[in-house]
Amino acid sequence: MKKAKLMALAIAATLGVTRPAAAQTVGGPAGENAFNPGISLILNGIYGNLSQDPAGFKIGGFVPTLGEVGPPNRGLSLGESELAISANVDHYFRGTAIIALTPENEAQIEEAYVQTLGLSYGFTAKAGRFFSSTGYLNEIHAHAWDFTDAPLANKVFLGNQLGEEGIQLKWVAPTDLYFDMGLEAGRGRQFPSGSDRNKNGTGSGNFFTHVGGDVGTSTAWQAGLSYLSTSPQDRTYDDADSTGATVTNSFSGKSRLWVLSGILKWAPNQNPTYTNFKLQGEFFRRKEGGTLTFDTATTAQPGDFSSRQSGLYLQGVYQFMPQWRGGYRYDRLNAGTTSNGLVDSGGLTAADFPILAAYNPTRNTLMVDWSGSEFSRVRLQLAQDKSRSDVTDKQVFLQYIMSLGAHGAHKF
């Protein structure tokens, strides 16, 4: 029955019911009326050519996140499609639901939230499931990214993309220079919080703020800072011990993540039609401390554990003529310092924790894309991925992204 309903909604989208795909704005777009919700559909497909098997993908030096962090499959594959439904409930609230249709024929609720429309003094409240405002890229849907996949830092620190269930309160200052700040309280249902907990109260908290403005008539900028605090309980991951046998380890303790972001956009006389340039970057720093339990299924040996790790990416995208863009992204992670009590005490060896061996992954990515209109895009991406310490993965992706329905503006 659920699949039949989703198919009916998809058919409705193809017949011209309009709604901006995965809209990032609060107000309703053209084509949506007060009585019927707007509906849109994003179609995504990828051809992948990789020198290394994506099934063996891992990021050396960092605990696996259990998120969808691996590269796309080899060969032709259907990417994740999105079905978006949104409308004003009344003059006080707006509701949005975004459903991800996976290549495995599963429907997953990506976002489902209500947002206020009528609060005064620059305040906005949101409640439900939504992408957290941790950093810049995290709350942007994948079809609006400038590259086919997420930066390595987002993969290791946010499990690719952090979707939280909770509440968000945001305030925008009434000043010429843009300034906002906000708070989030969440359930802690995803990495870095770990497994969903049967506990009253909140499992994660996030503070964020942004400031931005214009420089002359052609340049705009924005800087942001966020601080995510969680307390993982039995956050598990798989590794191999010194004999090569697969074991499941778990971590319980505290996790603190700082993210600094910056965006610079240039367009001659604020007209991006012919040429424009965007420079974007984020720096992540995480500190964790608590108890690491080795082989939870059998020996279950606990020991003190702490780590300080960081990562960044920097990318530039230039539209050199109408409809055509080219871009480059550099990723780098720093495994930092790790203290493992089980190894320091002599009970186990570093060979029992191979994924935690010191390594600083890097990746270089080039892309060029063509947009037939604001509703269609075809992208070619080349990458040299050194996420694994022992091999370099040479990747080629050819991707299409199509939007059915009126497309609203995305965030700055």
mmCIF file of C-alpha atoms in Angstrom:
data_model
loop_
_atom_site.group_PDB
_atom_site.id
_atom_site.type_symbol
_atom_site.label_atom_id
_atom_site.label_comp_id
_atom_site.label_asym_id
_atom_site.label_seq_id
_atom_site.Cartn_x
_atom_site.Cartn_y
_atom_site.Cartn_z
ATOM 1 C CA MET A 1 0.000 0.000 0.000
ATOM 2 C CA LYS A 2 2.831 2.418 0.847
ATOM 3 C CA LYS A 3 4.542 1.770 -2.486
ATOM 4 C CA ALA A 4 1.267 2.319 -4.322
ATOM 5 C CA LYS A 5 0.753 5.671 -2.629
ATOM 6 C CA LEU A 6 4.305 6.768 -3.422
ATOM 7 C CA MET A 7 3.851 5.751 -7.056
ATOM 8 C CA ALA A 8 0.622 7.748 -7.241
ATOM 9 C CA LEU A 9 2.406 10.811 -5.887
ATOM 10 C CA ALA A 10 5.210 10.375 -8.402
ATOM 11 C CA ILE A 11 2.704 10.159 -11.247
ATOM 12 C CA ALA A 12 1.033 13.317 -9.983
ATOM 13 C CA ALA A 13 4.393 15.080 -10.100
ATOM 14 C CA THR A 14 4.952 14.079 -13.711
ATOM 15 C CA LEU A 15 1.564 15.465 -14.673
ATOM 16 C CA GLY A 16 2.633 18.942 -13.715
ATOM 17 C CA VAL A 17 1.854 19.477 -10.023
ATOM 18 C CA THR A 18 4.470 22.034 -9.070
ATOM 19 C CA ARG A 19 6.697 22.417 -6.040
ATOM 20 C CA PRO A 20 10.376 23.292 -5.670
ATOM 21 C CA ALA A 21 12.394 20.139 -5.256
ATOM 22 C CA ALA A 22 13.635 19.769 -1.688
ATOM 23 C CA ALA A 23 13.029 23.457 -1.147
ATOM 24 C CA GLN A 24 15.353 25.239 1.214
ATOM 25 C CA THR A 25 13.046 28.223 1.719
ATOM 26 C CA VAL A 26 10.030 28.715 3.950
ATOM 27 C CA GLY A 27 7.621 30.513 1.633
ATOM 28 C CA GLY A 28 5.513 28.748 -0.989
ATOM 29 C CA PRO A 29 6.589 28.825 -4.637
ATOM 30 C CA ALA A 30 4.619 29.789 -7.685
ATOM 31 C CA GLY A 31 2.208 27.038 -8.727
ATOM 32 C CA GLU A 32 1.338 26.014 -5.174
ATOM 33 C CA ASN A 33 -2.047 27.155 -3.894
ATOM 34 C CA ALA A 34 -3.608 27.377 -0.481
ATOM 35 C CA PHE A 35 -5.620 24.163 -0.802
ATOM 36 C CA ASN A 36 -3.357 21.600 -2.505
ATOM 37 C CA PRO A 37 0.202 20.664 -1.519
ATOM 38 C CA GLY A 38 2.937 21.160 -4.086
ATOM 39 C CA ILE A 39 4.727 18.026 -5.273
ATOM 40 C CA SER A 40 8.012 17.564 -7.113
ATOM 41 C CA LEU A 41 10.338 14.742 -8.058
ATOM 42 C CA ILE A 42 14.118 14.625 -8.478
ATOM 43 C CA LEU A 43 15.509 11.923 -10.793
ATOM 44 C CA ASN A 44 19.158 10.941 -10.427
ATOM 45 C CA GLY A 45 21.273 8.406 -12.306
ATOM 46 C CA ILE A 46 25.016 7.631 -12.312
ATOM 47 C CA TYR A 47 27.552 5.693 -14.347
ATOM 48 C CA GLY A 48 30.647 4.823 -12.305
ATOM 49 C CA ASN A 49 34.074 3.587 -13.348
ATOM 50 C CA LEU A 50 36.303 2.889 -10.329
ATOM 51 C CA SER A 51 39.729 1.266 -10.178
ATOM 52 C CA GLN A 52 38.947 -0.164 -6.707
ATOM 53 C CA ASP A 53 35.924 -2.159 -5.575
ATOM 54 C CA PRO A 54 33.526 0.248 -3.800
ATOM 55 C CA ALA A 55 32.390 -2.628 -1.565
ATOM 56 C CA GLY A 56 35.785 -2.473 0.162
ATOM 57 C CA PHE A 57 35.707 1.298 0.713
ATOM 58 C CA LYS A 58 36.929 2.611 4.046
ATOM 59 C CA ILE A 59 38.501 5.810 5.300
ATOM 60 C CA GLY A 60 41.751 5.005 7.087
ATOM 61 C CA GLY A 61 42.431 6.442 10.533
ATOM 62 C CA PHE A 62 38.774 7.092 11.347
ATOM 63 C CA VAL A 63 36.057 5.047 13.026
ATOM 64 C CA PRO A 64 33.451 3.878 10.461
ATOM 65 C CA THR A 65 30.236 5.865 10.719
ATOM 66 C CA LEU A 66 27.791 3.195 9.446
ATOM 67 C CA GLY A 67 26.432 5.877 7.112
ATOM 68 C CA GLU A 68 26.246 5.753 3.324
ATOM 69 C CA VAL A 69 29.767 7.074 2.860
ATOM 70 C CA GLY A 70 31.030 4.849 0.048
ATOM 71 C CA PRO A 71 31.311 5.961 -3.582
ATOM 72 C CA PRO A 72 28.592 5.110 -6.146
ATOM 73 C CA ASN A 73 28.532 1.616 -7.653
ATOM 74 C CA ARG A 74 30.462 0.539 -10.695
ATOM 75 C CA GLY A 75 28.587 0.583 -13.984
ATOM 76 C CA LEU A 76 25.139 2.037 -14.579
ATOM 77 C CA SER A 77 22.964 2.571 -11.532
ATOM 78 C CA LEU A 78 19.928 4.493 -10.439
ATOM 79 C CA GLY A 79 20.819 7.137 -7.902
ATOM 80 C CA GLU A 80 18.652 8.217 -5.010
ATOM 81 C CA SER A 81 15.519 10.036 -6.167
ATOM 82 C CA GLU A 82 13.549 12.492 -4.022
ATOM 83 C CA LEU A 83 9.833 13.088 -3.746
ATOM 84 C CA ALA A 84 8.945 16.397 -2.056
ATOM 85 C CA ILE A 85 5.531 17.423 -0.710
ATOM 86 C CA SER A 86 4.992 20.812 0.894
ATOM 87 C CA ALA A 87 2.327 23.406 1.641
ATOM 88 C CA ASN A 88 1.259 26.041 4.119
ATOM 89 C CA VAL A 89 -0.899 24.455 6.817
ATOM 90 C CA ASP A 90 -2.382 27.848 7.649
ATOM 91 C CA HIS A 91 -0.972 31.319 8.223
ATOM 92 C CA TYR A 92 0.938 30.030 11.258
ATOM 93 C CA PHE A 93 2.661 26.866 9.992
ATOM 94 C CA ARG A 94 4.172 25.254 6.903
ATOM 95 C CA GLY A 95 4.722 21.520 6.479
ATOM 96 C CA THR A 96 7.324 19.722 4.361
ATOM 97 C CA ALA A 97 7.987 16.036 3.697
ATOM 98 C CA ILE A 98 10.844 14.779 1.527
ATOM 99 C CA ILE A 99 10.945 11.060 0.775
ATOM 100 C CA ALA A 100 14.059 9.393 -0.594
ATOM 101 C CA LEU A 101 13.444 6.611 -3.129
ATOM 102 C CA THR A 102 16.517 4.386 -3.018
ATOM 103 C CA PRO A 103 17.905 2.147 -5.780
ATOM 104 C CA GLU A 104 17.055 -0.802 -3.491
ATOM 105 C CA ASN A 105 13.333 0.000 -3.985
ATOM 106 C CA GLU A 106 12.931 1.379 -0.483
ATOM 107 C CA ALA A 107 11.191 4.571 0.595
ATOM 108 C CA GLN A 108 12.852 6.490 3.426
ATOM 109 C CA ILE A 109 11.715 9.674 5.118
ATOM 110 C CA GLU A 110 14.596 12.083 4.616
ATOM 111 C CA GLU A 111 12.870 15.131 6.096
ATOM 112 C CA ALA A 112 9.422 15.658 7.588
ATOM 113 C CA TYR A 113 8.902 18.819 9.598
ATOM 114 C CA VAL A 114 6.668 21.762 10.383
ATOM 115 C CA GLN A 115 7.977 25.313 10.395
ATOM 116 C CA THR A 116 6.503 28.488 11.780
ATOM 117 C CA LEU A 117 5.469 31.369 9.540
ATOM 118 C CA GLY A 118 4.161 34.003 11.902
ATOM 119 C CA LEU A 119 6.679 34.399 14.730
ATOM 120 C CA SER A 120 7.809 37.968 15.367
ATOM 121 C CA TYR A 121 11.187 39.634 15.889
ATOM 122 C CA GLY A 122 13.030 37.461 13.357
ATOM 123 C CA PHE A 123 12.402 34.104 15.058
ATOM 124 C CA THR A 124 11.606 30.840 13.246
ATOM 125 C CA ALA A 125 10.947 27.448 14.817
ATOM 126 C CA LYS A 126 11.112 24.024 13.191
ATOM 127 C CA ALA A 127 10.115 20.611 14.573
ATOM 128 C CA GLY A 128 10.311 17.092 13.176
ATOM 129 C CA ARG A 129 13.029 15.364 11.151
ATOM 130 C CA PHE A 130 15.388 17.687 9.275
ATOM 131 C CA PHE A 131 18.986 18.050 8.138
ATOM 132 C CA SER A 132 20.948 19.652 10.947
ATOM 133 C CA SER A 133 22.538 23.087 10.522
ATOM 134 C CA THR A 134 25.920 21.616 11.429
ATOM 135 C CA GLY A 135 28.262 23.289 8.979
ATOM 136 C CA TYR A 136 27.234 24.553 5.565
ATOM 137 C CA LEU A 137 26.811 21.602 3.204
ATOM 138 C CA ASN A 138 24.994 19.272 5.602
ATOM 139 C CA GLU A 139 21.569 20.879 5.268
ATOM 140 C CA ILE A 140 21.700 21.068 1.458
ATOM 141 C CA HIS A 141 20.115 18.186 -0.440
ATOM 142 C CA ALA A 142 22.457 16.077 -2.570
ATOM 143 C CA HIS A 143 20.895 17.098 -5.884
ATOM 144 C CA ALA A 144 21.986 20.701 -5.196
ATOM 145 C CA TRP A 145 25.622 19.815 -4.442
ATOM 146 C CA ASP A 146 28.302 21.013 -6.855
ATOM 147 C CA PHE A 147 29.940 17.561 -6.891
ATOM 148 C CA THR A 148 28.542 14.048 -7.168
ATOM 149 C CA ASP A 149 29.406 13.028 -3.599
ATOM 150 C CA ALA A 150 30.083 14.645 -0.240
ATOM 151 C CA PRO A 151 33.538 15.752 0.973
ATOM 152 C CA LEU A 152 35.519 13.255 3.056
ATOM 153 C CA ALA A 153 35.123 15.434 6.157
ATOM 154 C CA ASN A 154 31.328 15.236 5.967
ATOM 155 C CA LYS A 155 31.601 11.465 5.607
ATOM 156 C CA VAL A 156 33.785 10.821 8.656
ATOM 157 C CA PHE A 157 32.370 13.445 11.011
ATOM 158 C CA LEU A 158 28.667 13.459 10.028
ATOM 159 C CA GLY A 159 28.151 10.045 8.468
ATOM 160 C CA ASN A 160 27.764 11.742 5.063
ATOM 161 C CA GLN A 161 24.737 13.815 6.116
ATOM 162 C CA LEU A 162 23.279 14.288 9.596
ATOM 163 C CA GLY A 163 19.489 14.113 9.720
ATOM 164 C CA GLU A 164 18.115 14.758 13.200
ATOM 165 C CA GLU A 165 14.717 14.421 14.850
ATOM 166 C CA GLY A 166 14.102 17.321 17.162
ATOM 167 C CA ILE A 167 13.468 21.049 17.282
ATOM 168 C CA GLN A 168 15.300 24.081 15.960
ATOM 169 C CA LEU A 169 14.961 27.723 16.981
ATOM 170 C CA LYS A 170 16.586 30.345 14.733
ATOM 171 C CA TRP A 171 16.839 34.114 14.983
ATOM 172 C CA VAL A 172 17.770 36.521 12.170
ATOM 173 C CA ALA A 173 18.945 39.945 13.300
ATOM 174 C CA PRO A 174 17.235 43.069 11.832
ATOM 175 C CA THR A 175 20.542 44.511 10.583
ATOM 176 C CA ASP A 176 22.037 45.440 7.211
ATOM 177 C CA LEU A 177 24.852 42.965 7.785
ATOM 178 C CA TYR A 178 23.273 39.502 7.753
ATOM 179 C CA PHE A 179 23.507 37.749 11.115
ATOM 180 C CA ASP A 180 21.684 34.723 12.487
ATOM 181 C CA MET A 181 22.056 32.277 15.333
ATOM 182 C CA GLY A 182 20.169 29.201 16.403
ATOM 183 C CA LEU A 183 19.898 26.150 18.612
ATOM 184 C CA GLU A 184 18.916 22.543 17.902
ATOM 185 C CA ALA A 185 17.926 19.817 20.359
ATOM 186 C CA GLY A 186 17.734 16.349 18.843
ATOM 187 C CA ARG A 187 17.045 12.711 19.573
ATOM 188 C CA GLY A 188 20.565 11.631 18.642
ATOM 189 C CA ARG A 189 19.429 9.007 16.132
ATOM 190 C CA GLN A 190 22.462 9.011 13.832
ATOM 191 C CA PHE A 191 26.235 9.171 13.882
ATOM 192 C CA PRO A 192 28.037 10.708 15.716
ATOM 193 C CA SER A 193 25.466 9.944 18.404
ATOM 194 C CA GLY A 194 25.382 6.279 17.435
ATOM 195 C CA SER A 195 22.432 3.975 17.931
ATOM 196 C CA ASP A 196 18.978 5.297 18.761
ATOM 197 C CA ARG A 197 18.556 5.271 22.541
ATOM 198 C CA ASN A 198 15.525 4.367 24.626
ATOM 199 C CA LYS A 199 15.874 7.376 26.904
ATOM 200 C CA ASN A 200 13.934 10.474 27.888
ATOM 201 C CA GLY A 201 15.363 13.860 27.026
ATOM 202 C CA THR A 202 17.656 14.790 24.167
ATOM 203 C CA GLY A 203 20.630 12.973 22.704
ATOM 204 C CA SER A 204 22.342 15.829 20.860
ATOM 205 C CA GLY A 205 22.575 19.607 20.848
ATOM 206 C CA ASN A 206 23.814 22.007 18.180
ATOM 207 C CA PHE A 207 24.545 25.730 18.202
ATOM 208 C CA PHE A 208 25.078 27.591 14.928
ATOM 209 C CA THR A 209 25.576 31.140 13.731
ATOM 210 C CA HIS A 210 26.226 32.890 10.412
ATOM 211 C CA VAL A 211 27.326 36.345 9.351
ATOM 212 C CA GLY A 212 27.503 37.678 5.809
ATOM 213 C CA GLY A 213 27.279 40.655 3.514
ATOM 214 C CA ASP A 214 28.209 42.207 0.180
ATOM 215 C CA VAL A 215 31.474 43.634 -1.110
ATOM 216 C CA GLY A 216 30.707 46.109 -3.852
ATOM 217 C CA THR A 217 28.135 45.147 -6.476
ATOM 218 C CA SER A 218 29.601 41.814 -7.555
ATOM 219 C CA THR A 219 30.707 39.875 -4.465
ATOM 220 C CA ALA A 220 28.836 38.350 -1.525
ATOM 221 C CA TRP A 221 30.199 36.337 1.392
ATOM 222 C CA GLN A 222 29.081 34.329 4.378
ATOM 223 C CA ALA A 223 30.927 32.745 7.313
ATOM 224 C CA GLY A 224 29.494 30.249 9.773
ATOM 225 C CA LEU A 225 30.343 28.448 12.990
ATOM 226 C CA SER A 226 28.603 25.465 14.579
ATOM 227 C CA TYR A 227 29.167 23.297 17.656
ATOM 228 C CA LEU A 228 27.622 19.824 17.867
ATOM 229 C CA SER A 229 27.586 18.021 21.215
ATOM 230 C CA THR A 230 26.521 14.380 21.628
ATOM 231 C CA SER A 231 26.971 11.522 24.101
ATOM 232 C CA PRO A 232 27.200 8.243 22.163
ATOM 233 C CA GLN A 233 26.135 5.078 23.944
ATOM 234 C CA ASP A 234 27.327 1.749 22.514
ATOM 235 C CA ARG A 235 28.143 3.259 19.108
ATOM 236 C CA THR A 236 29.296 0.156 17.249
ATOM 237 C CA TYR A 237 31.583 -0.411 14.277
ATOM 238 C CA ASP A 238 33.192 -3.447 12.628
ATOM 239 C CA ASP A 239 36.944 -3.952 12.400
ATOM 240 C CA ALA A 240 39.429 -6.826 12.114
ATOM 241 C CA ASP A 241 41.620 -8.109 14.975
ATOM 242 C CA SER A 242 45.283 -9.073 14.686
ATOM 243 C CA THR A 243 44.335 -12.505 13.261
ATOM 244 C CA GLY A 244 42.127 -10.991 10.555
ATOM 245 C CA ALA A 245 38.853 -12.087 12.168
ATOM 246 C CA THR A 246 35.968 -9.608 12.058
ATOM 247 C CA VAL A 247 35.030 -8.113 15.420
ATOM 248 C CA THR A 248 32.465 -5.553 16.538
ATOM 249 C CA ASN A 249 33.701 -2.784 18.823
ATOM 250 C CA SER A 250 31.681 -0.075 20.557
ATOM 251 C CA PHE A 251 32.281 3.395 21.973
ATOM 252 C CA SER A 252 30.451 5.196 24.787
ATOM 253 C CA GLY A 253 31.347 8.676 25.965
ATOM 254 C CA LYS A 254 31.289 12.265 24.727
ATOM 255 C CA SER A 255 31.721 13.685 21.234
ATOM 256 C CA ARG A 256 32.253 17.367 20.456
ATOM 257 C CA LEU A 257 32.449 18.726 16.909
ATOM 258 C CA TRP A 258 33.292 22.276 15.765
ATOM 259 C CA VAL A 259 32.710 23.314 12.161
ATOM 260 C CA LEU A 260 33.907 26.571 10.580
ATOM 261 C CA SER A 261 32.548 27.372 7.110
ATOM 262 C CA GLY A 262 33.040 30.104 4.530
ATOM 263 C CA ILE A 263 31.363 30.943 1.210
ATOM 264 C CA LEU A 264 32.354 33.583 -1.352
ATOM 265 C CA LYS A 265 30.236 34.236 -4.453
ATOM 266 C CA TRP A 266 31.103 36.500 -7.371
ATOM 267 C CA ALA A 267 28.946 37.528 -10.325
ATOM 268 C CA PRO A 268 29.494 40.643 -12.467
ATOM 269 C CA ASN A 269 27.041 43.284 -11.286
ATOM 270 C CA GLN A 270 25.094 40.556 -9.418
ATOM 271 C CA ASN A 271 24.142 38.913 -12.713
ATOM 272 C CA PRO A 272 25.219 35.218 -12.702
ATOM 273 C CA THR A 273 23.671 34.419 -16.098
ATOM 274 C CA TYR A 274 26.908 34.464 -18.118
ATOM 275 C CA THR A 275 29.736 33.985 -15.650
ATOM 276 C CA ASN A 276 29.998 33.471 -11.898
ATOM 277 C CA PHE A 277 32.315 31.931 -9.348
ATOM 278 C CA LYS A 278 31.773 30.282 -5.971
ATOM 279 C CA LEU A 279 34.496 29.484 -3.425
ATOM 280 C CA GLN A 280 33.396 27.202 -0.573
ATOM 281 C CA GLY A 281 35.216 25.537 2.294
ATOM 282 C CA GLU A 282 34.737 23.994 5.737
ATOM 283 C CA PHE A 283 37.060 22.995 8.568
ATOM 284 C CA PHE A 284 36.015 20.284 11.056
ATOM 285 C CA ARG A 285 37.578 19.481 14.422
ATOM 286 C CA ARG A 286 36.307 16.702 16.694
ATOM 287 C CA LYS A 287 37.222 15.670 20.226
ATOM 288 C CA GLU A 288 35.958 12.392 21.706
ATOM 289 C CA GLY A 289 36.567 10.694 25.031
ATOM 290 C CA GLY A 290 35.087 7.702 26.838
ATOM 291 C CA THR A 291 35.217 3.904 26.823
ATOM 292 C CA LEU A 292 36.083 1.694 23.841
ATOM 293 C CA THR A 293 34.948 -1.927 24.155
ATOM 294 C CA PHE A 294 36.780 -4.503 22.028
ATOM 295 C CA ASP A 295 34.863 -7.474 20.536
ATOM 296 C CA THR A 296 31.481 -6.886 22.160
ATOM 297 C CA ALA A 297 30.196 -10.319 21.079
ATOM 298 C CA THR A 298 32.774 -12.423 22.956
ATOM 299 C CA THR A 299 35.557 -10.970 25.153
ATOM 300 C CA ALA A 300 34.005 -7.487 25.583
ATOM 301 C CA GLN A 301 37.216 -5.864 26.882
ATOM 302 C CA PRO A 302 36.703 -2.188 27.896
ATOM 303 C CA GLY A 303 39.378 0.497 28.020
ATOM 304 C CA ASP A 304 39.787 4.261 28.041
ATOM 305 C CA PHE A 305 39.758 5.966 24.654
ATOM 306 C CA SER A 306 40.225 9.529 23.436
ATOM 307 C CA SER A 307 40.905 11.180 20.088
ATOM 308 C CA ARG A 308 41.381 14.602 18.533
ATOM 309 C CA GLN A 309 40.877 14.639 14.767
ATOM 310 C CA SER A 310 40.251 17.205 12.043
ATOM 311 C CA GLY A 311 39.526 17.589 8.361
ATOM 312 C CA LEU A 312 38.743 20.130 5.686
ATOM 313 C CA TYR A 313 37.734 20.649 2.109
ATOM 314 C CA LEU A 314 38.071 23.610 -0.232
ATOM 315 C CA GLN A 315 36.319 23.855 -3.573
ATOM 316 C CA GLY A 316 35.853 26.364 -6.342
ATOM 317 C CA VAL A 317 33.240 26.282 -9.116
ATOM 318 C CA TYR A 318 33.380 28.641 -12.100
ATOM 319 C CA GLN A 319 30.683 29.156 -14.708
ATOM 320 C CA PHE A 320 32.795 30.102 -17.714
ATOM 321 C CA MET A 321 29.891 30.482 -20.145
ATOM 322 C CA PRO A 322 26.094 30.126 -19.978
ATOM 323 C CA GLN A 323 25.036 26.599 -18.943
ATOM 324 C CA TRP A 324 28.646 25.360 -18.465
ATOM 325 C CA ARG A 325 30.599 25.112 -15.184
ATOM 326 C CA GLY A 326 33.900 23.627 -14.103
ATOM 327 C CA GLY A 327 35.124 22.943 -10.576
ATOM 328 C CA TYR A 328 37.880 21.538 -8.372
ATOM 329 C CA ARG A 329 37.727 20.231 -4.793
ATOM 330 C CA TYR A 330 40.532 19.280 -2.414
ATOM 331 C CA ASP A 331 39.832 17.054 0.609
ATOM 332 C CA ARG A 332 42.189 16.323 3.476
ATOM 333 C CA LEU A 333 41.719 14.538 6.808
ATOM 334 C CA ASN A 334 44.059 14.468 9.794
ATOM 335 C CA ALA A 335 43.812 11.400 12.053
ATOM 336 C CA GLY A 336 45.357 13.525 14.799
ATOM 337 C CA THR A 337 46.136 11.978 18.165
ATOM 338 C CA THR A 338 44.483 8.863 19.588
ATOM 339 C CA SER A 339 44.899 7.309 23.027
ATOM 340 C CA ASN A 340 43.725 3.700 23.364
ATOM 341 C CA GLY A 341 43.896 2.282 26.888
ATOM 342 C CA LEU A 342 43.563 -1.297 25.678
ATOM 343 C CA VAL A 343 46.766 -0.914 23.671
ATOM 344 C CA ASP A 344 48.633 1.270 26.161
ATOM 345 C CA SER A 345 48.053 -1.303 28.946
ATOM 346 C CA GLY A 346 49.462 -4.112 26.809
ATOM 347 C CA GLY A 347 46.234 -6.097 26.831
ATOM 348 C CA LEU A 348 45.909 -5.740 23.051
ATOM 349 C CA THR A 349 48.077 -4.450 20.229
ATOM 350 C CA ALA A 350 47.583 -1.749 17.613
ATOM 351 C CA ALA A 351 47.133 -4.592 15.089
ATOM 352 C CA ASP A 352 43.800 -5.361 16.802
ATOM 353 C CA PHE A 353 42.540 -1.916 15.715
ATOM 354 C CA PRO A 354 43.725 -1.564 12.079
ATOM 355 C CA ILE A 355 41.109 1.022 11.106
ATOM 356 C CA LEU A 356 42.539 3.363 13.786
ATOM 357 C CA ALA A 357 46.098 3.212 12.413
ATOM 358 C CA ALA A 358 47.424 6.737 11.856
ATOM 359 C CA TYR A 359 46.702 7.893 8.304
ATOM 360 C CA ASN A 360 45.780 11.203 6.677
ATOM 361 C CA PRO A 361 43.438 10.573 3.695
ATOM 362 C CA THR A 362 43.308 12.988 0.752
ATOM 363 C CA ARG A 363 41.263 13.339 -2.419
ATOM 364 C CA ASN A 364 41.435 15.519 -5.532
ATOM 365 C CA THR A 365 38.291 15.984 -7.616
ATOM 366 C CA LEU A 366 37.570 17.704 -10.937
ATOM 367 C CA MET A 367 34.132 18.200 -12.448
ATOM 368 C CA VAL A 368 32.451 19.835 -15.432
ATOM 369 C CA ASP A 369 28.687 20.066 -15.830
ATOM 370 C CA TRP A 370 26.138 21.329 -18.321
ATOM 371 C CA SER A 371 22.680 22.595 -17.331
ATOM 372 C CA GLY A 372 20.087 22.598 -20.085
ATOM 373 C CA SER A 373 17.900 24.685 -17.773
ATOM 374 C CA GLU A 374 17.375 25.158 -14.058
ATOM 375 C CA PHE A 375 15.606 21.769 -14.126
ATOM 376 C CA SER A 376 18.289 19.590 -15.756
ATOM 377 C CA ARG A 377 21.996 18.961 -15.255
ATOM 378 C CA VAL A 378 24.550 16.482 -16.626
ATOM 379 C CA ARG A 379 27.898 16.182 -14.830
ATOM 380 C CA LEU A 380 31.257 14.501 -15.496
ATOM 381 C CA GLN A 381 33.462 14.027 -12.427
ATOM 382 C CA LEU A 382 37.011 12.685 -12.105
ATOM 383 C CA ALA A 383 38.599 11.906 -8.726
ATOM 384 C CA GLN A 384 41.804 10.525 -7.266
ATOM 385 C CA ASP A 385 40.729 9.129 -3.907
ATOM 386 C CA LYS A 386 43.323 8.159 -1.300
ATOM 387 C CA SER A 387 40.875 7.326 1.483
ATOM 388 C CA ARG A 388 42.447 3.866 1.863
ATOM 389 C CA SER A 389 46.046 3.767 3.041
ATOM 390 C CA ASP A 390 47.134 0.963 0.719
ATOM 391 C CA VAL A 391 45.560 1.916 -2.629
ATOM 392 C CA THR A 392 44.526 4.903 -4.742
ATOM 393 C CA ASP A 393 41.041 4.744 -6.227
ATOM 394 C CA LYS A 394 40.758 6.443 -9.627
ATOM 395 C CA GLN A 395 37.114 7.342 -10.174
ATOM 396 C CA VAL A 396 35.051 8.529 -13.132
ATOM 397 C CA PHE A 397 31.371 9.414 -12.721
ATOM 398 C CA LEU A 398 28.810 10.525 -15.276
ATOM 399 C CA GLN A 399 25.631 11.779 -13.610
ATOM 400 C CA TYR A 400 22.279 13.240 -14.580
ATOM 401 C CA ILE A 401 19.957 15.191 -12.273
ATOM 402 C CA MET A 402 16.442 16.072 -13.455
ATOM 403 C CA SER A 403 13.804 18.068 -11.590
ATOM 404 C CA LEU A 404 10.104 17.645 -12.299
ATOM 405 C CA GLY A 405 8.209 20.623 -10.941
ATOM 406 C CA ALA A 406 8.918 24.287 -10.239
ATOM 407 C CA HIS A 407 12.275 24.681 -8.542
ATOM 408 C CA GLY A 408 12.646 27.188 -5.720
ATOM 409 C CA ALA A 409 15.790 28.939 -4.557
ATOM 410 C CA HIS A 410 18.345 27.072 -2.464
ATOM 411 C CA LYS A 411 20.217 28.507 0.535
ATOM 412 C CA PHE A 412 23.011 31.044 0.000
#
